[in-house]
Short mmCIF file of C-alpha atoms in Angstrom, two decimals:
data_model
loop_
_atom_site.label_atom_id
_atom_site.label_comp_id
_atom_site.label_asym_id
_atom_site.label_seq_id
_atom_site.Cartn_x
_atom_site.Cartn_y
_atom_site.Cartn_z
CA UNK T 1 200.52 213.72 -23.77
CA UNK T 2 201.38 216.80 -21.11
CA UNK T 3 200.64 220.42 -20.89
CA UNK T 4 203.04 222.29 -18.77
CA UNK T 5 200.96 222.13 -15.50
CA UNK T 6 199.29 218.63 -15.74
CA UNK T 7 200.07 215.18 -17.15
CA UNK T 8 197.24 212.88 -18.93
CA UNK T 9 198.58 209.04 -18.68
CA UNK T 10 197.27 205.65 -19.64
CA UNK T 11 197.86 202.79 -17.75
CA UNK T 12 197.55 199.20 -19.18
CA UNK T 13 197.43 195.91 -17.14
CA UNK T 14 196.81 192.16 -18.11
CA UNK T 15 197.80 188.86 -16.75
CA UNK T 16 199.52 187.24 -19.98
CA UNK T 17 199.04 183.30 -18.67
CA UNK T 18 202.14 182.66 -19.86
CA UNK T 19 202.99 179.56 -18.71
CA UNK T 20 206.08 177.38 -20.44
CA UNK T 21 204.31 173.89 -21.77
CA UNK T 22 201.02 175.02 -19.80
CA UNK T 23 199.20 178.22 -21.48
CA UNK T 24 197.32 177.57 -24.38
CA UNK T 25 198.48 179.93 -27.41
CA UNK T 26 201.38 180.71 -25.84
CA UNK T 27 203.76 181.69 -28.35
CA UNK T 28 200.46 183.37 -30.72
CA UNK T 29 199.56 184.96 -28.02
CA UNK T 30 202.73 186.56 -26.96
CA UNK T 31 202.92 187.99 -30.12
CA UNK T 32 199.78 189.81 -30.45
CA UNK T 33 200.10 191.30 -27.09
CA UNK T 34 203.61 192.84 -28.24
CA UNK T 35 201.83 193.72 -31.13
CA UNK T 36 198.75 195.77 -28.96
CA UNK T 37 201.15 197.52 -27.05
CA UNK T 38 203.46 198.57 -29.69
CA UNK T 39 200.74 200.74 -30.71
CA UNK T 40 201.46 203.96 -28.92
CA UNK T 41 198.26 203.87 -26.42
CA UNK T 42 199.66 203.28 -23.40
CA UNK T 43 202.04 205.42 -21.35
CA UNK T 44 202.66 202.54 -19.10
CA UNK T 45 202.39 198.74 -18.90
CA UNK T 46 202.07 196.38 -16.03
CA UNK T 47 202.02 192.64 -17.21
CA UNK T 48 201.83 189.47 -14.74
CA UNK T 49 203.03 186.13 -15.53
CA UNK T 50 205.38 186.46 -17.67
CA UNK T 51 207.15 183.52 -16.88
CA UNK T 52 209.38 183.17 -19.72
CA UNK T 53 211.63 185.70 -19.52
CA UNK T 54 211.88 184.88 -23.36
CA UNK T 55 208.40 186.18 -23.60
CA UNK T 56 209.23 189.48 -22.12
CA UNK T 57 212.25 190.14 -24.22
CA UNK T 58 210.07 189.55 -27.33
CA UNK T 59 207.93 192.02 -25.92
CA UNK T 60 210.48 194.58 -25.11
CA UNK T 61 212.08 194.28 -28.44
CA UNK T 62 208.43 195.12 -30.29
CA UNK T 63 207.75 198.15 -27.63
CA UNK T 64 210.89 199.92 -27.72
CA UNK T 65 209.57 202.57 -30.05
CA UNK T 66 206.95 203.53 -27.52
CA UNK T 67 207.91 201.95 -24.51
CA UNK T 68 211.11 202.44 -24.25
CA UNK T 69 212.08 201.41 -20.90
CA UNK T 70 211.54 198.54 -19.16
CA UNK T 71 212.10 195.93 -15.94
CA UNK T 72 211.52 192.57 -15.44
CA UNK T 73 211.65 191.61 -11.44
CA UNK T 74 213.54 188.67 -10.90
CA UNK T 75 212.82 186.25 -7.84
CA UNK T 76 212.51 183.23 -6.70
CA UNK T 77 213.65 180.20 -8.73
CA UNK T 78 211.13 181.04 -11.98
CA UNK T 79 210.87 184.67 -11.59
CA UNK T 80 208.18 186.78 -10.53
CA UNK T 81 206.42 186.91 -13.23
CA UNK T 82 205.90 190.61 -13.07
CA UNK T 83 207.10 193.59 -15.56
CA UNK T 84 206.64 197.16 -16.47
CA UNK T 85 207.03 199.36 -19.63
CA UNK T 86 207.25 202.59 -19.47
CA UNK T 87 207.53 205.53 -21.77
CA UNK T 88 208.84 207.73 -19.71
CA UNK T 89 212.66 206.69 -17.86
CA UNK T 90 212.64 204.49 -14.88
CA UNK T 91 214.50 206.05 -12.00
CA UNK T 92 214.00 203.76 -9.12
CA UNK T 93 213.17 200.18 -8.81
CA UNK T 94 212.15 198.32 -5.48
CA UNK T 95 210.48 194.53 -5.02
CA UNK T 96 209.38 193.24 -2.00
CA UNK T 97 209.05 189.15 -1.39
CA UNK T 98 205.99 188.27 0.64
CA UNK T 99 207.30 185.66 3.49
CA UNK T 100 204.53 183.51 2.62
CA UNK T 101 203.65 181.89 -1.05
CA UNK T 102 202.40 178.75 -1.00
CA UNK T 103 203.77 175.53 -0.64
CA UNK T 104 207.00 174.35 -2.15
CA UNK T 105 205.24 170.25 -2.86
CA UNK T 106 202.57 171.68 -4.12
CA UNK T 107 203.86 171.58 -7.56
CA UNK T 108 200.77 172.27 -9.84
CA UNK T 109 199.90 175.08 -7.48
CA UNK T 110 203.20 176.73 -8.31
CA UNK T 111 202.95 179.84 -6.27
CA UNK T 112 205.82 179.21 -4.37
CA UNK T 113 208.51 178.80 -7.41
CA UNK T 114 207.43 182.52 -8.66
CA UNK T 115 208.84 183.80 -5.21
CA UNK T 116 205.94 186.30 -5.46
CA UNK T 117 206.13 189.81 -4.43
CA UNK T 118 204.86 193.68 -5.13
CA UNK T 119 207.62 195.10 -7.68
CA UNK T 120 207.77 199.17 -8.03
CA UNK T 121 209.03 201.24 -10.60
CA UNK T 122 209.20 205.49 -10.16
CA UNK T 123 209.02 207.60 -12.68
CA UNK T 124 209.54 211.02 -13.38
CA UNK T 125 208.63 213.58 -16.30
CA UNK T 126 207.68 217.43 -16.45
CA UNK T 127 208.63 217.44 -12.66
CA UNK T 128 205.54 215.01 -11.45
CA UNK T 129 206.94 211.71 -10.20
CA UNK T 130 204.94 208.78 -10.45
CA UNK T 131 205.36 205.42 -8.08
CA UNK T 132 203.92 202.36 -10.62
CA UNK T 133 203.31 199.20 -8.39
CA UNK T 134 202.42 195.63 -9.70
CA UNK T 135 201.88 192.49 -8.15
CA UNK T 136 200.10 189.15 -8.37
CA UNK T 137 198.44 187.59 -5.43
CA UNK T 138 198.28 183.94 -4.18
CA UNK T 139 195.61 182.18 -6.55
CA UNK T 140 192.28 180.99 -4.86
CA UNK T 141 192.39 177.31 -6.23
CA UNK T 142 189.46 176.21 -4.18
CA UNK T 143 186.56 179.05 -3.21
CA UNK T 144 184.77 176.31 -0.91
CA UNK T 145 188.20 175.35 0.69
CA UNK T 146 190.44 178.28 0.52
CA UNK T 147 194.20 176.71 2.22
CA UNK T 148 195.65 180.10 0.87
CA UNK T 149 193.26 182.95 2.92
CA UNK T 150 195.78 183.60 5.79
CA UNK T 151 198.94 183.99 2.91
CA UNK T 152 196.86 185.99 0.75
CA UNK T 153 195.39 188.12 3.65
CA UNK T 154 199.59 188.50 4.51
CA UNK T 155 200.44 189.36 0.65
CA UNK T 156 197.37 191.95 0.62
CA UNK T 157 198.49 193.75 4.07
CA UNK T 158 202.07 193.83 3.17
CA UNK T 159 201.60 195.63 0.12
CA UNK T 160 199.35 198.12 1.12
CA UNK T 161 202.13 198.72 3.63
CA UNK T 162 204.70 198.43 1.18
CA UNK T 163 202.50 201.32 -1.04
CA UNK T 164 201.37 203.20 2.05
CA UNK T 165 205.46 203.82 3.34
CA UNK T 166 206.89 204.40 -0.01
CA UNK T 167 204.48 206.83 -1.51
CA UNK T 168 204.30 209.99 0.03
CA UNK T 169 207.26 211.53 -2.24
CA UNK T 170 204.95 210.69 -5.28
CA UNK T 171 201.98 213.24 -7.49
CA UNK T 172 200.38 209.76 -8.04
CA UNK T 173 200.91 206.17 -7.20
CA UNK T 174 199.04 203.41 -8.79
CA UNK T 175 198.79 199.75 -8.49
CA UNK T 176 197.90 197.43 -11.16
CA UNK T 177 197.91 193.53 -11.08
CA UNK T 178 196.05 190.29 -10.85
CA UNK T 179 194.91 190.89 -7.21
CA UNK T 180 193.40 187.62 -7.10
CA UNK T 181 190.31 188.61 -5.16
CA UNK T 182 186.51 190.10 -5.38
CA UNK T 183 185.85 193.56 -4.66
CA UNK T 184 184.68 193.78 -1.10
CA UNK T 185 186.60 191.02 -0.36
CA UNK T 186 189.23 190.23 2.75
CA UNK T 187 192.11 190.82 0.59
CA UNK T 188 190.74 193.39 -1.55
CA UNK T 189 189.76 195.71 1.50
CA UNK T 190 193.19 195.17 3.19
CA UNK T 191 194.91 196.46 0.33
CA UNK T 192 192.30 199.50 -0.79
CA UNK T 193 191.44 200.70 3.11
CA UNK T 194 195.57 200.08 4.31
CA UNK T 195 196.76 201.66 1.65
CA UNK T 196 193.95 204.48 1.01
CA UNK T 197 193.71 203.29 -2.46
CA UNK T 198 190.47 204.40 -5.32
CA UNK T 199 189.44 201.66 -7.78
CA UNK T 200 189.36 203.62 -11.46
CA UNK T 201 186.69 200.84 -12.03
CA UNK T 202 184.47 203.57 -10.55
CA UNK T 203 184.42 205.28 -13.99
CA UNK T 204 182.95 202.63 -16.08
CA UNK T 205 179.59 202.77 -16.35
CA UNK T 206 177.27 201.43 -14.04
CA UNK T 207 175.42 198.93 -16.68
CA UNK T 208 179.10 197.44 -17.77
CA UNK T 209 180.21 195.32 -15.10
CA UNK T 210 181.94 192.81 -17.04
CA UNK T 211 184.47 191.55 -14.80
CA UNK T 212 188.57 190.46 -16.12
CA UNK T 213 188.09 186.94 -15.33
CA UNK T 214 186.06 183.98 -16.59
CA UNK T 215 183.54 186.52 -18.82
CA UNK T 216 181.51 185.47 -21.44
CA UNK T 217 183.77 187.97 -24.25
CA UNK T 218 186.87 185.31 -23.17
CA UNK T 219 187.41 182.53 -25.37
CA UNK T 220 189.29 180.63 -22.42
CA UNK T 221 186.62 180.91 -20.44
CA UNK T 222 184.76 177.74 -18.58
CA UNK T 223 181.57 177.46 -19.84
CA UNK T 224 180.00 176.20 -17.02
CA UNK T 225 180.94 179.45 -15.04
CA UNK T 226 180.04 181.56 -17.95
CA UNK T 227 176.75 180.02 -17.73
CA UNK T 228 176.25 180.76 -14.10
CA UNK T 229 178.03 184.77 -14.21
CA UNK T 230 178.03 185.32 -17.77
CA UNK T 231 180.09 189.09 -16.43
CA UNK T 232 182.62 187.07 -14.86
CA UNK T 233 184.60 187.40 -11.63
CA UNK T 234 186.78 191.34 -11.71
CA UNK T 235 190.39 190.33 -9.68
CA UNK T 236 192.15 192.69 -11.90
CA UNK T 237 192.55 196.07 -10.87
CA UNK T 238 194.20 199.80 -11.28
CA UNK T 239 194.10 201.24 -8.02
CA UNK T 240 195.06 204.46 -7.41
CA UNK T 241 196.16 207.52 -4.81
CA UNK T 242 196.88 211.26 -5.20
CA UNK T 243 199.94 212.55 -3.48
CA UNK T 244 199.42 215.56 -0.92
CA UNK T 245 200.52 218.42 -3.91
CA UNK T 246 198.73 216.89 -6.40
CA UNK T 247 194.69 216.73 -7.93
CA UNK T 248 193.93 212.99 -9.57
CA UNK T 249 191.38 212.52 -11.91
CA UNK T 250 190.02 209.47 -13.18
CA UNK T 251 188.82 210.22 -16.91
CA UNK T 252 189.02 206.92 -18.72
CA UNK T 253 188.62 203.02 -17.58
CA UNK T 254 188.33 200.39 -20.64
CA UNK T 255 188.90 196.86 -21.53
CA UNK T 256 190.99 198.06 -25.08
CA UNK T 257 191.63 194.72 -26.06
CA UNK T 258 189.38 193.01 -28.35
CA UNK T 259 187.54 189.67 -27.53
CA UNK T 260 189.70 188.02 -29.98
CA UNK T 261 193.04 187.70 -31.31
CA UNK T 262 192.73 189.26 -35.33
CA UNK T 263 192.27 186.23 -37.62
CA UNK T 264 192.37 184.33 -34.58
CA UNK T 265 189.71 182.14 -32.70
CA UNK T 266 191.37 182.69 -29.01
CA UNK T 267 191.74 185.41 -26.62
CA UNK T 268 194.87 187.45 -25.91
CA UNK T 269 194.83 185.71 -22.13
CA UNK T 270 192.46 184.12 -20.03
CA UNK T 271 192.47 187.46 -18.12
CA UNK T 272 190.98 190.74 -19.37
CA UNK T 273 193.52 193.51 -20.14
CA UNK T 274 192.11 196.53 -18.46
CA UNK T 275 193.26 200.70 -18.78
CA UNK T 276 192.84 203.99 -16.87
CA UNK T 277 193.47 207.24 -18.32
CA UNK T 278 194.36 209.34 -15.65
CA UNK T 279 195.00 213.25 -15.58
CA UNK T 280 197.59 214.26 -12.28
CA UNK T 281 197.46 217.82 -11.65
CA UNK T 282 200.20 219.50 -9.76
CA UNK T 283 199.08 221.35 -6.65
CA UNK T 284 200.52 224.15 -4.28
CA UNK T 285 202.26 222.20 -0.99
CA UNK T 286 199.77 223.76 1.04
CA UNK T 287 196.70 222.26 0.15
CA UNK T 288 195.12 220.57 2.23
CA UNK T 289 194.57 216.60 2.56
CA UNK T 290 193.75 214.83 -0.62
CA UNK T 291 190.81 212.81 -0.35
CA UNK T 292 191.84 209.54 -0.74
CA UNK T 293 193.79 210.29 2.64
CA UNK T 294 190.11 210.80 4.62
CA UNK T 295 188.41 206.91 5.52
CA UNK T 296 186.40 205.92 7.78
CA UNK T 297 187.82 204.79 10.08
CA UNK T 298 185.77 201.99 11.77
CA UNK T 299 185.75 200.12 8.20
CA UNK T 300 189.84 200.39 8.28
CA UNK T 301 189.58 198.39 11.96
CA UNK T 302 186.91 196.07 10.80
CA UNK T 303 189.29 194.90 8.00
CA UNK T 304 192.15 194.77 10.12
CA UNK T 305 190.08 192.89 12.80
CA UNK T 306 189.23 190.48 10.13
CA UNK T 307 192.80 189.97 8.92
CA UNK T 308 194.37 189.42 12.45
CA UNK T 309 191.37 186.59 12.89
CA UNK T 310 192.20 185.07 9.60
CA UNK T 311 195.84 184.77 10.67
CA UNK T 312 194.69 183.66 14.03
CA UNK T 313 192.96 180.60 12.31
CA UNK T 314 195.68 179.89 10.08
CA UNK T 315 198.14 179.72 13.38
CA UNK T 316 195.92 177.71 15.39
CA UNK T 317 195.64 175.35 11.85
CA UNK T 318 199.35 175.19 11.72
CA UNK T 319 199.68 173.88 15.29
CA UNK T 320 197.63 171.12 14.58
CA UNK T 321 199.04 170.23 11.49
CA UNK T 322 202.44 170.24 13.00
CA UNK T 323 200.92 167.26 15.37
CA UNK T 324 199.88 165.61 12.84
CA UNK T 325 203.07 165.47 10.62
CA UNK T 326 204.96 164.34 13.71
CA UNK T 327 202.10 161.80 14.59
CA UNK T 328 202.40 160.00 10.81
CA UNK T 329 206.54 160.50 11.26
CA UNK T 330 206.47 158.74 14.38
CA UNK T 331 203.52 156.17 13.43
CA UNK T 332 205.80 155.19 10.35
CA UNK T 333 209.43 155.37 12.18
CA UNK T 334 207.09 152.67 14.78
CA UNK T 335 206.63 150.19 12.04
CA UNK T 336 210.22 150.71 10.03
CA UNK T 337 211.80 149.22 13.34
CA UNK T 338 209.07 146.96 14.64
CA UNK T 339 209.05 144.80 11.03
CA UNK T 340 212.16 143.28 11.34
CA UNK T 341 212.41 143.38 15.19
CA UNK T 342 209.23 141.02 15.39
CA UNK T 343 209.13 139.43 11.70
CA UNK T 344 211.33 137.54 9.53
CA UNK T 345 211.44 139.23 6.16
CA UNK T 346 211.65 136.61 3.19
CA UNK T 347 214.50 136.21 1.02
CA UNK T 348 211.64 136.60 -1.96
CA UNK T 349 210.44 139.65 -0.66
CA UNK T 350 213.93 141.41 0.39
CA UNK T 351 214.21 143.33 -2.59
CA UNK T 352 210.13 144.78 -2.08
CA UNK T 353 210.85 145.18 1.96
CA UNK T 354 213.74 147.57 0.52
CA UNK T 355 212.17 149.52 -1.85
CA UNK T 356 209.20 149.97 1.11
CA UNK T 357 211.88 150.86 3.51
CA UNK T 358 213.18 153.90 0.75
CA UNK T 359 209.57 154.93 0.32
CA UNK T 360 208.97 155.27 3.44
CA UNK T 361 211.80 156.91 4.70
CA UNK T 362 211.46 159.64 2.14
CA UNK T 363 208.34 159.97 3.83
CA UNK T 364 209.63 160.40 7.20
CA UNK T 365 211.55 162.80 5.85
CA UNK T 366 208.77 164.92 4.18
CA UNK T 367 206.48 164.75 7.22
CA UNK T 368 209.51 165.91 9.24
CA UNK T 369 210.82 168.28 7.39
CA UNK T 370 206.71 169.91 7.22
CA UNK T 371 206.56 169.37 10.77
CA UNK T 372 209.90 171.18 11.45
CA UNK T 373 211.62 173.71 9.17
CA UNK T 374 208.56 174.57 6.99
CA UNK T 375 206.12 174.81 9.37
CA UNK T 376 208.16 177.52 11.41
CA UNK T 377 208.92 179.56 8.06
CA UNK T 378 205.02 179.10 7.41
CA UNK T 379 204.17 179.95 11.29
CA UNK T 380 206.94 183.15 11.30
CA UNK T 381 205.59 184.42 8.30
CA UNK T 382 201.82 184.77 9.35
CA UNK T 383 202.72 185.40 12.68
CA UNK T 384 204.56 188.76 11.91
CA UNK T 385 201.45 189.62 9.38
CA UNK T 386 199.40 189.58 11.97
CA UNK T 387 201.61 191.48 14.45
CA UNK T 388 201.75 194.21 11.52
CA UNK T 389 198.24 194.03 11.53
CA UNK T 390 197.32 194.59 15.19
CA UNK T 391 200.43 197.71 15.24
CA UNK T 392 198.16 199.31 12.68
CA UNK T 393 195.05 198.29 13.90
CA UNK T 394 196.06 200.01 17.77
CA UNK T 395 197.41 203.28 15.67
CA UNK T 396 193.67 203.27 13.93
CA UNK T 397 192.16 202.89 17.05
CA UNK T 398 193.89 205.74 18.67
CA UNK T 399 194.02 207.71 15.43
CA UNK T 400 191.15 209.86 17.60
CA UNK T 401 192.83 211.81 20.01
CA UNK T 402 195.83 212.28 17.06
CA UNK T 403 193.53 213.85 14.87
CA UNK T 404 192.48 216.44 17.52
CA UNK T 405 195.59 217.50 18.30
CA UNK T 406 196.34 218.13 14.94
CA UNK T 407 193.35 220.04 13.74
CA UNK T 408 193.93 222.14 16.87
CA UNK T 409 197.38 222.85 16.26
CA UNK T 410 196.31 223.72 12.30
CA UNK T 411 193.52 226.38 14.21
CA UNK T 412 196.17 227.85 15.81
CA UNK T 413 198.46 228.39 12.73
CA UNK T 414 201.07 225.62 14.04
CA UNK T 415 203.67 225.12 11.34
CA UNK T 416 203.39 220.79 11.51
CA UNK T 417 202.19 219.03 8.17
CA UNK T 418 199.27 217.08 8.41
CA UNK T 419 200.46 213.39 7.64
CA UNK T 420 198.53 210.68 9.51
CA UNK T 421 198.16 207.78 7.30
CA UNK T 422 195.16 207.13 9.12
CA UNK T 423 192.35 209.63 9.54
CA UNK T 424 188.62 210.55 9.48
CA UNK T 425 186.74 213.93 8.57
#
């Protein structure tokens, strides 16, 4: 779908909740996604949770006609859940793992196992290269109580970094995924202002706002939510950025699935599947800065600013929590030695003193081990977010007196390339 000078694509991206022993419709479902994409309308795929690598094989198998190549980023001790397709031939592949994820005893949560991360596929055809990012942030579990801001907030900085370092080579970059967070969020602007990212969402029409989440057209829906935001909450994006020799237009963004599964009564996922047909146009190098290079420049800090404070909290958080692990360790190591220093334990009850004394030491051990080891891999990891943070945040904040001396050396025909991540108009 290319003329010699410009390239149309379509980009497809769903969470598949696909969940071993969990998802509803697992298997069903599986199926009728491989079936969708087999069709031939999508250049390139981004899938999340695909947690049985079972499923994506399936899927590869029924896409190879179309979608010939294909990676599946392995990590952490379930894999990431994350994939792409791709019509065109894969030349690079890069994943990054977030140093924060969750907690490792918080089982249902299950975060953590995925060892979550941004995965990144480049691709090249008719001379444009193309840098396809997907990832899957930290789930919100509770919006009232939200444990996981700070190692969201980390996740959403790092990959913006992670996009904003490794795409300059690239016509177009794009990032698709289950973002887990609202548009104008923390999270959201981290990633969209960091990494100078445009939502394609921009080309729907204004009166559709149904969002990818918990919508009324979604069969896994909760009613009681649909009831309150019968649209739904949108955490699913295709961001996007042109390179510095290329134009980027944004012609198409749809939800292509349909509400149902054919001859079905469920949904594909309990996520929306959402596409952008985009149109990359190849440029002359010296044009001058695209425009999703030129923000402003005071939002950038004020998102920053609000990151660094959300780490802040979570630091101060973690230093009382390591108190308080060490308080219940040492409360409990009190009593295991002060019961049978001061009372005589009962032949009857020796067996139940025993199994107490087990119980309790494994949870010693647990408070220890969260007062210890985890909380300094928890504390490292947000710490050096936010020190990432506050570097870019002091290169914003001077970005000023940069920008001057670069416009003036450009007025006086100075040979340097413009390439400030960071700038204002």
């Amino acid at each position: 779908m290319s003329t010699q000078s410009d390239l149309v694509l379509t980009i497809f991206t769903l969470n598949v909740w696909g969940i071993a022993f969990v998802s509803k419709d697992r298997s069903q479902r599986i199926e009728a996604i491989a079936t969708a994409l087999s069709s031939g309308r999508y250049d390139v795929v981004c899938l999340q949770e695909v947690w049985v690598v079972d499923d994506y094989e399936k899927i590869k198998h029924a896409t190879r006609s179309v979608l010939p190549y294909s990676h599946y980023f392995y990590s952490g001790v379930t894999g990431s859940g994350l994939c792409i397709f791709s019509r065109w031939p894969i030349e690079d592949i890069m994943f990054h793992q977030w140093p924060v994820n969750g907690y490792v005893h918080k089982i249902f949560h299950g975060d953590w196992f995925g060892g979550k991360g941004v995965g990144l596929c480049h691709i090249s055809t008719n001379g444009i290269h193309i840098n396809i990012y997907t990832t899957h942030l930290h789930a919100q579990y509770d919006a009232h109580d939200d444990e996981y801001l700070a190692h969201r907030a980390v996740q959403a900085f790092d990959t913006a970094q992670f996009i904003r370092l490794t795409a300059d080579g690239a016509h177009l970059s794009v990032l698709a995924g289950d973002l887990n967070t609202h548009p104008g969020n923390l999270c959201h602007q981290l990633i969209q202002h960091c990494a100078q990212l445009e939502d394609t969402f921009h080309k729907q029409p204004a009166e559709n706002q149904t969002g990818t989440f918990d919508c009324s057209r979604n069969s896994y829906a909760v009613k009681s939510n649909v009831m309150k935001n019968p649209n739904g909450e949108r955490i699913d994006y295709i961001l996007y950025r042109a390179g510095l020799n290329a134009q980027v237009d944004v012609l198409e963004y749809s939800m292509p699935l349909q509400s149902r599964v054919p001859e079905q009564e469920f949904s594909y996922s309990d996520h929306e599947g959402i596409a952008a047909t985009i149109r990359v146009t190849p440029q002359s190098p010296e044009i001058s800065m695209p425009s999703c290079y030129i923000k402003d420049r005071g939002a950038i800090a004020a998102t920053l600013k609000a990151g660094i404070t959300t780490c802040a909290d979570a630091l101060n958080k973690l230093a009382h929590d390591k108190v308080w692990y060490l308080g219940v360790a040492g409360s409990l190591l009190v009593s295991l030695f002060s019961i049978p220093a001061f009372t005589e334990i009962p032949v009857t009850y020796s067996r139940t003193y025993q199994l107490t004394l087990v119980g309790t030491s494994g949870v010693i051990f647990f408070t220890m081990v969260m007062a210890t080891i985890w909380n300094r891999m928890e504390y490292n990891g947000i710490l050096g977010g936010q020190m990432r943070m506050q570097v870019v945040l002091d290169r914003v904040t001077d970005a000023y007196d940069t920008v001057d001396i670069e416009k003036t050396s450009m007025t006086t025909g100075s040979s340097n390339t413009l390439t400030q991540p960071f700038i204002e108009s």
